C-alpha atoms as a printed R data frame, in Angstrom:
    type eleno elety resid chain resno      x       y      z
1   ATOM     1    CA   MET     A     1 23.731  83.432 16.370
2   ATOM     2    CA   PHE     A     2 24.894  87.025 16.645
3   ATOM     3    CA   LYS     A     3 22.879  89.654 14.742
4   ATOM     4    CA   LEU     A     4 25.771  91.654 13.359
5   ATOM     5    CA   ASN     A     5 23.956  94.029 11.015
6   ATOM     6    CA   ARG     A     6 21.588  95.190 13.744
7   ATOM     7    CA   LEU     A     7 24.458  95.506 16.201
8   ATOM     8    CA   ALA     A     8 26.468  97.650 13.780
9   ATOM     9    CA   MET     A     9 23.473  99.936 13.311
10  ATOM    10    CA   LEU     A    10 23.022 100.307 17.053
11  ATOM    11    CA   ILE     A    11 26.677 101.177 17.538
12  ATOM    12    CA   THR     A    12 26.461 103.809 14.795
13  ATOM    13    CA   LEU     A    13 23.406 105.380 16.395
14  ATOM    14    CA   ALA     A    14 25.056 105.348 19.795
15  ATOM    15    CA   SER     A    15 28.213 106.947 18.409
16  ATOM    16    CA   LEU     A    16 26.207 109.827 16.997
17  ATOM    17    CA   SER     A    17 24.271 110.480 20.194
18  ATOM    18    CA   ALA     A    18 26.710 109.703 23.040
19  ATOM    19    CA   ALA     A    19 28.530 112.298 25.137
20  ATOM    20    CA   CYS     A    20 31.649 111.862 27.284
21  ATOM    21    CA   SER     A    21 31.440 112.303 31.040
22  ATOM    22    CA   ASP     A    22 32.954 110.896 34.245
23  ATOM    23    CA   SER     A    23 30.957 108.336 36.220
24  ATOM    24    CA   THR     A    24 28.923 109.491 39.193
25  ATOM    25    CA   SER     A    25 26.345 107.848 41.422
26  ATOM    26    CA   SER     A    26 23.889 108.166 38.532
27  ATOM    27    CA   VAL     A    27 24.920 108.432 34.896
28  ATOM    28    CA   ASN     A    28 22.539 109.154 32.050
29  ATOM    29    CA   GLY     A    29 24.059 107.646 28.926
30  ATOM    30    CA   PRO     A    30 22.948 107.958 25.335
31  ATOM    31    CA   SER     A    31 19.384 106.829 24.835
32  ATOM    32    CA   PHE     A    32 18.653 104.363 22.051
33  ATOM    33    CA   THR     A    33 16.383 101.359 21.859
34  ATOM    34    CA   ASP     A    34 15.647  98.443 19.582
35  ATOM    35    CA   THR     A    35 13.526  95.350 19.678
36  ATOM    36    CA   ASP     A    36 16.567  93.072 19.420
37  ATOM    37    CA   PRO     A    37 19.412  92.751 21.922
38  ATOM    38    CA   ALA     A    38 22.837  94.060 20.985
39  ATOM    39    CA   VAL     A    39 24.129  90.527 20.872
40  ATOM    40    CA   ALA     A    40 21.535  87.870 20.239
41  ATOM    41    CA   ALA     A    41 22.133  85.004 22.630
42  ATOM    42    CA   SER     A    42 23.169  81.734 21.048
43  ATOM    43    CA   ASN     A    43 22.749  78.359 22.699
44  ATOM    44    CA   PHE     A    44 26.384  78.549 23.787
45  ATOM    45    CA   LEU     A    45 26.816  79.777 27.329
46  ATOM    46    CA   VAL     A    46 30.549  79.032 27.228
47  ATOM    47    CA   LEU     A    47 32.569  79.379 24.026
48  ATOM    48    CA   ALA     A    48 36.359  79.065 24.010
49  ATOM    49    CA   ASN     A    49 39.095  78.858 21.432
50  ATOM    50    CA   ALA     A    50 40.698  75.604 22.559
51  ATOM    51    CA   GLY     A    51 39.899  74.821 26.189
52  ATOM    52    CA   ALA     A    52 36.903  75.128 28.501
53  ATOM    53    CA   THR     A    53 37.266  73.905 32.083
54  ATOM    54    CA   CYS     A    54 34.566  73.773 34.752
55  ATOM    55    CA   THR     A    55 35.120  72.624 38.343
56  ATOM    56    CA   ASP     A    56 32.427  72.572 41.039
57  ATOM    57    CA   GLY     A    57 30.191  74.744 38.881
58  ATOM    58    CA   ASN     A    58 26.981  74.437 36.911
59  ATOM    59    CA   ILE     A    59 26.404  75.403 33.275
60  ATOM    60    CA   LEU     A    60 22.802  75.545 32.078
61  ATOM    61    CA   GLY     A    61 23.438  75.478 28.351
62  ATOM    62    CA   ASP     A    62 25.828  74.458 25.592
63  ATOM    63    CA   VAL     A    63 29.627  74.542 25.839
64  ATOM    64    CA   GLY     A    64 31.898  74.662 22.817
65  ATOM    65    CA   THR     A    65 35.429  75.089 21.541
66  ATOM    66    CA   PHE     A    66 36.465  76.428 18.149
67  ATOM    67    CA   SER     A    67 39.448  74.097 17.865
68  ATOM    68    CA   SER     A    68 38.695  70.564 16.771
69  ATOM    69    CA   THR     A    69 41.579  69.453 18.988
70  ATOM    70    CA   GLY     A    70 40.260  71.430 21.926
71  ATOM    71    CA   ALA     A    71 38.995  69.987 25.178
72  ATOM    72    CA   ILE     A    72 36.028  70.475 27.468
73  ATOM    73    CA   THR     A    73 37.017  69.370 30.950
74  ATOM    74    CA   ARG     A    74 34.583  69.185 33.842
75  ATOM    75    CA   THR     A    75 34.846  68.018 37.418
76  ATOM    76    CA   ASN     A    76 31.684  67.992 39.520
77  ATOM    77    CA   CYS     A    77 30.154  70.359 36.983
78  ATOM    78    CA   PRO     A    78 26.776  69.410 35.509
79  ATOM    79    CA   ILE     A    79 26.244  70.789 32.000
80  ATOM    80    CA   THR     A    80 22.634  70.668 30.841
81  ATOM    81    CA   GLY     A    81 23.384  71.532 27.215
82  ATOM    82    CA   ALA     A    82 25.385  69.855 24.486
83  ATOM    83    CA   LEU     A    83 29.166  69.730 24.186
84  ATOM    84    CA   HIS     A    84 30.645  70.883 20.866
85  ATOM    85    CA   VAL     A    85 34.358  70.426 20.178
86  ATOM    86    CA   GLY     A    86 35.262  72.019 16.870
87  ATOM    87    CA   ASP     A    87 32.060  70.973 15.114
88  ATOM    88    CA   SER     A    88 30.092  73.105 12.663
89  ATOM    89    CA   ALA     A    89 27.863  74.610 15.355
90  ATOM    90    CA   ALA     A    90 30.822  75.672 17.494
91  ATOM    91    CA   THR     A    91 32.719  76.993 14.462
92  ATOM    92    CA   GLN     A    92 29.759  79.054 13.319
93  ATOM    93    CA   ALA     A    93 29.188  80.472 16.796
94  ATOM    94    CA   PHE     A    94 32.876  81.268 17.302
95  ATOM    95    CA   ASN     A    95 33.137  83.055 13.963
96  ATOM    96    CA   ALA     A    96 30.041  85.075 14.857
97  ATOM    97    CA   PHE     A    97 31.713  85.987 18.150
98  ATOM    98    CA   LEU     A    98 34.863  87.128 16.342
99  ATOM    99    CA   ASN     A    99 32.798  89.244 13.971
100 ATOM   100    CA   THR     A   100 30.866  90.846 16.797
101 ATOM   101    CA   TYR     A   101 34.083  91.451 18.729
102 ATOM   102    CA   ALA     A   102 35.497  93.225 15.670
103 ATOM   103    CA   VAL     A   103 32.355  95.306 15.160
104 ATOM   104    CA   LEU     A   104 32.610  96.494 18.767
105 ATOM   105    CA   ALA     A   105 36.305  97.358 18.519
106 ATOM   106    CA   PRO     A   106 37.016 101.012 19.392
107 ATOM   107    CA   GLN     A   107 37.546 103.157 16.317
108 ATOM   108    CA   ALA     A   108 39.105 106.572 15.821
109 ATOM   109    CA   GLY     A   109 36.475 109.191 16.452
110 ATOM   110    CA   ASP     A   110 34.290 106.969 18.611
111 ATOM   111    CA   VAL     A   111 32.406 108.819 21.312
112 ATOM   112    CA   CYS     A   112 31.082 107.131 24.421
113 ATOM   113    CA   THR     A   113 30.534 107.848 28.087
114 ATOM   114    CA   MET     A   114 33.850 107.387 29.886
115 ATOM   115    CA   LEU     A   115 33.809 105.518 33.186
116 ATOM   116    CA   THR     A   116 36.312 105.500 36.038
117 ATOM   117    CA   GLY     A   117 36.441 103.923 39.474
118 ATOM   118    CA   THR     A   118 34.955 100.672 40.746
119 ATOM   119    CA   LEU     A   119 31.331 101.344 39.664
120 ATOM   120    CA   ALA     A   120 30.170 100.716 43.245
121 ATOM   121    CA   GLY     A   121 26.859 102.501 43.772
122 ATOM   122    CA   VAL     A   122 26.634 103.656 40.139
123 ATOM   123    CA   ILE     A   123 23.321 103.641 38.232
124 ATOM   124    CA   LEU     A   124 23.569 103.566 34.436
125 ATOM   125    CA   ALA     A   125 20.902 104.230 31.834
126 ATOM   126    CA   PRO     A   126 21.087 102.431 28.480
127 ATOM   127    CA   GLY     A   127 24.095 103.537 26.451
128 ATOM   128    CA   VAL     A   128 27.659 102.869 25.364
129 ATOM   129    CA   TYR     A   129 30.290 103.130 28.113
130 ATOM   130    CA   CYS     A   130 34.087 102.932 27.989
131 ATOM   131    CA   PHE     A   131 37.016 102.319 30.285
132 ATOM   132    CA   ASN     A   132 40.076 103.731 28.549
133 ATOM   133    CA   ALA     A   133 42.345 101.031 29.983
134 ATOM   134    CA   ALA     A   134 41.884  98.240 32.536
135 ATOM   135    CA   ALA     A   135 38.860  98.217 34.848
136 ATOM   136    CA   THR     A   136 38.745  96.953 38.427
137 ATOM   137    CA   VAL     A   137 35.155  96.724 39.613
138 ATOM   138    CA   THR     A   138 33.483  95.948 42.906
139 ATOM   139    CA   GLY     A   139 30.260  96.700 44.764
140 ATOM   140    CA   LEU     A   140 26.793  97.127 43.269
141 ATOM   141    CA   LEU     A   141 26.171  98.418 39.735
142 ATOM   142    CA   THR     A   142 22.550  99.048 38.696
143 ATOM   143    CA   LEU     A   143 21.509  99.055 35.052
144 ATOM   144    CA   ASP     A   144 18.205 100.905 34.918
145 ATOM   145    CA   GLY     A   145 16.181 100.989 31.761
146 ATOM   146    CA   PRO     A   146 13.328  99.483 29.759
147 ATOM   147    CA   ALA     A   147 13.264  95.974 28.358
148 ATOM   148    CA   ASP     A   148 14.556  97.205 25.001
149 ATOM   149    CA   GLY     A   149 17.393  99.247 26.487
150 ATOM   150    CA   ILE     A   150 20.924  98.353 25.335
151 ATOM   151    CA   TRP     A   151 24.134  98.568 27.378
152 ATOM   152    CA   ILE     A   152 27.546  98.147 25.735
153 ATOM   153    CA   PHE     A   153 30.701  98.309 27.869
154 ATOM   154    CA   LYS     A   154 34.084  98.603 26.166
155 ATOM   155    CA   ILE     A   155 36.968  97.788 28.491
156 ATOM   156    CA   GLY     A   156 40.361  98.885 27.184
157 ATOM   157    CA   SER     A   157 39.037 101.319 24.606
158 ATOM   158    CA   SER     A   158 42.585 102.617 24.079
159 ATOM   159    CA   GLY     A   159 43.536  99.176 22.749
160 ATOM   160    CA   SER     A   160 44.448  97.212 25.877
161 ATOM   161    CA   GLY     A   161 42.950  96.566 29.276
162 ATOM   162    CA   ALA     A   162 41.585  93.713 31.382
163 ATOM   163    CA   LEU     A   163 38.395  93.450 33.422
164 ATOM   164    CA   THR     A   164 38.886  92.362 37.032
165 ATOM   165    CA   GLY     A   165 36.148  92.149 39.628
166 ATOM   166    CA   THR     A   166 35.810  90.980 43.216
167 ATOM   167    CA   GLY     A   167 32.481  91.040 45.012
168 ATOM   168    CA   PHE     A   168 30.979  92.807 42.000
169 ATOM   169    CA   GLU     A   169 27.226  92.594 41.426
170 ATOM   170    CA   VAL     A   170 25.141  93.816 38.507
171 ATOM   171    CA   VAL     A   171 21.438  94.407 39.142
172 ATOM   172    CA   MET     A   172 18.875  94.950 36.382
173 ATOM   173    CA   ALA     A   173 16.132  97.488 37.122
174 ATOM   174    CA   GLY     A   174 13.160  98.993 35.320
175 ATOM   175    CA   GLY     A   175 12.561  95.892 33.226
176 ATOM   176    CA   ALA     A   176 16.138  95.776 31.872
177 ATOM   177    CA   LEU     A   177 17.280  92.444 30.419
178 ATOM   178    CA   ALA     A   178 20.661  90.767 30.830
179 ATOM   179    CA   SER     A   179 20.540  89.677 27.178
180 ATOM   180    CA   ASN     A   180 20.846  93.360 26.224
181 ATOM   181    CA   VAL     A   181 24.133  93.839 28.101
182 ATOM   182    CA   THR     A   182 27.502  93.293 26.390
183 ATOM   183    CA   TRP     A   183 30.963  93.527 27.949
184 ATOM   184    CA   ARG     A   184 33.640  93.835 25.246
185 ATOM   185    CA   VAL     A   185 37.056  93.404 26.905
186 ATOM   186    CA   ALA     A   186 40.348  93.962 25.107
187 ATOM   187    CA   ASP     A   187 42.270  91.509 27.275
188 ATOM   188    CA   ALA     A   188 41.490  88.980 30.018
189 ATOM   189    CA   VAL     A   189 38.476  88.791 32.321
190 ATOM   190    CA   THR     A   190 38.881  87.656 35.932
191 ATOM   191    CA   MET     A   191 35.783  87.740 38.144
192 ATOM   192    CA   THR     A   192 35.754  86.446 41.726
193 ATOM   193    CA   THR     A   193 32.639  85.949 43.907
194 ATOM   194    CA   SER     A   194 30.745  88.232 41.564
195 ATOM   195    CA   ASN     A   195 27.213  88.137 40.162
196 ATOM   196    CA   ILE     A   196 27.385  89.287 36.540
197 ATOM   197    CA   GLN     A   197 24.687  90.050 34.003
198 ATOM   198    CA   GLY     A   198 25.230  90.027 30.259
199 ATOM   199    CA   ASN     A   199 27.400  88.665 27.496
200 ATOM   200    CA   ILE     A   200 31.173  88.773 28.023
201 ATOM   201    CA   LEU     A   201 33.372  88.918 24.910
202 ATOM   202    CA   ALA     A   202 37.073  88.730 25.751
203 ATOM   203    CA   GLY     A   203 40.253  89.068 23.739
204 ATOM   204    CA   ALA     A   204 42.125  86.817 26.189
205 ATOM   205    CA   GLY     A   205 41.245  84.202 28.822
206 ATOM   206    CA   ILE     A   206 38.135  84.307 30.988
207 ATOM   207    CA   THR     A   207 38.270  83.101 34.607
208 ATOM   208    CA   LEU     A   208 35.137  82.977 36.766
209 ATOM   209    CA   THR     A   209 35.488  81.896 40.395
210 ATOM   210    CA   GLY     A   210 32.404  81.699 42.589
211 ATOM   211    CA   GLY     A   211 29.261  83.740 42.123
212 ATOM   212    CA   THR     A   212 26.962  83.609 39.116
213 ATOM   213    CA   LEU     A   213 26.778  84.676 35.509
214 ATOM   214    CA   HIS     A   214 23.412  85.345 33.911
215 ATOM   215    CA   GLY     A   215 24.499  85.486 30.285
216 ATOM   216    CA   ASN     A   216 27.312  83.892 28.310
217 ATOM   217    CA   VAL     A   217 31.076  84.058 27.849
218 ATOM   218    CA   SER     A   218 33.115  83.924 24.645
219 ATOM   219    CA   SER     A   219 36.907  84.055 24.640
220 ATOM   220    CA   LYS     A   220 39.653  84.175 22.020
221 ATOM   221    CA   ALA     A   221 41.609  82.010 24.472
222 ATOM   222    CA   ASP     A   222 40.427  79.594 27.198
223 ATOM   223    CA   VAL     A   223 37.590  79.735 29.707
224 ATOM   224    CA   THR     A   224 38.006  78.511 33.293
225 ATOM   225    CA   ILE     A   225 34.996  78.285 35.605
226 ATOM   226    CA   THR     A   226 35.266  77.304 39.269
227 ATOM   227    CA   GLY     A   227 32.263  77.229 41.577
228 ATOM   228    CA   THR     A   228 30.202  79.488 39.309
229 ATOM   229    CA   VAL     A   229 26.639  78.968 38.074
230 ATOM   230    CA   VAL     A   230 26.260  80.071 34.442
231 ATOM   231    CA   SER     A   231 22.697  80.451 33.162
232 ATOM   232    CA   ASN     A   232 20.819  82.246 30.422
């Protein structure tokens, strides 16, 4: 379940210490640490509003939908966890996702490190990072920091913007943990043949095609996974 009070505190600390700058080959973001990840991982690796579909993939954890009339559809997609369609566990997890998504929403006066470009070849220290609008990413992004370092990415910090990636790979260095990485996206997420680290929170649909995700996905709409291995 998401640890909202701790997350809110972390965001406040980051807001006070962050400074705006353009991305370069190495970016030093605001430094702040904590013993807990920004978003505590739940058992749900895939959490959708009404529909979750997996084809030719592999999900190593629970899958759930908020709607009791929702559907979890799988074709040649082993799921090692439990399936939850609108039950109390899925409802609790989805409400926690909505709360966390709201806590991370950009606010007037927020300060974070602004990013531009594809992030190819970029190295980022722990911190809070923003794309003002949509982000199209590709190439290798390295997140370099200690095991208690926190990375929060806000895509569409102006209020709208999707995250799209092709051949995008996130590498953790220096002991960094994927559970401490959060991608908060205003609109849809579409990742193709990409290897992602962290927790993806999306305001619209999430589509993963090929590649891997080491983390979890939560969407206000539907989640579609094709040929992707999702693990935690």
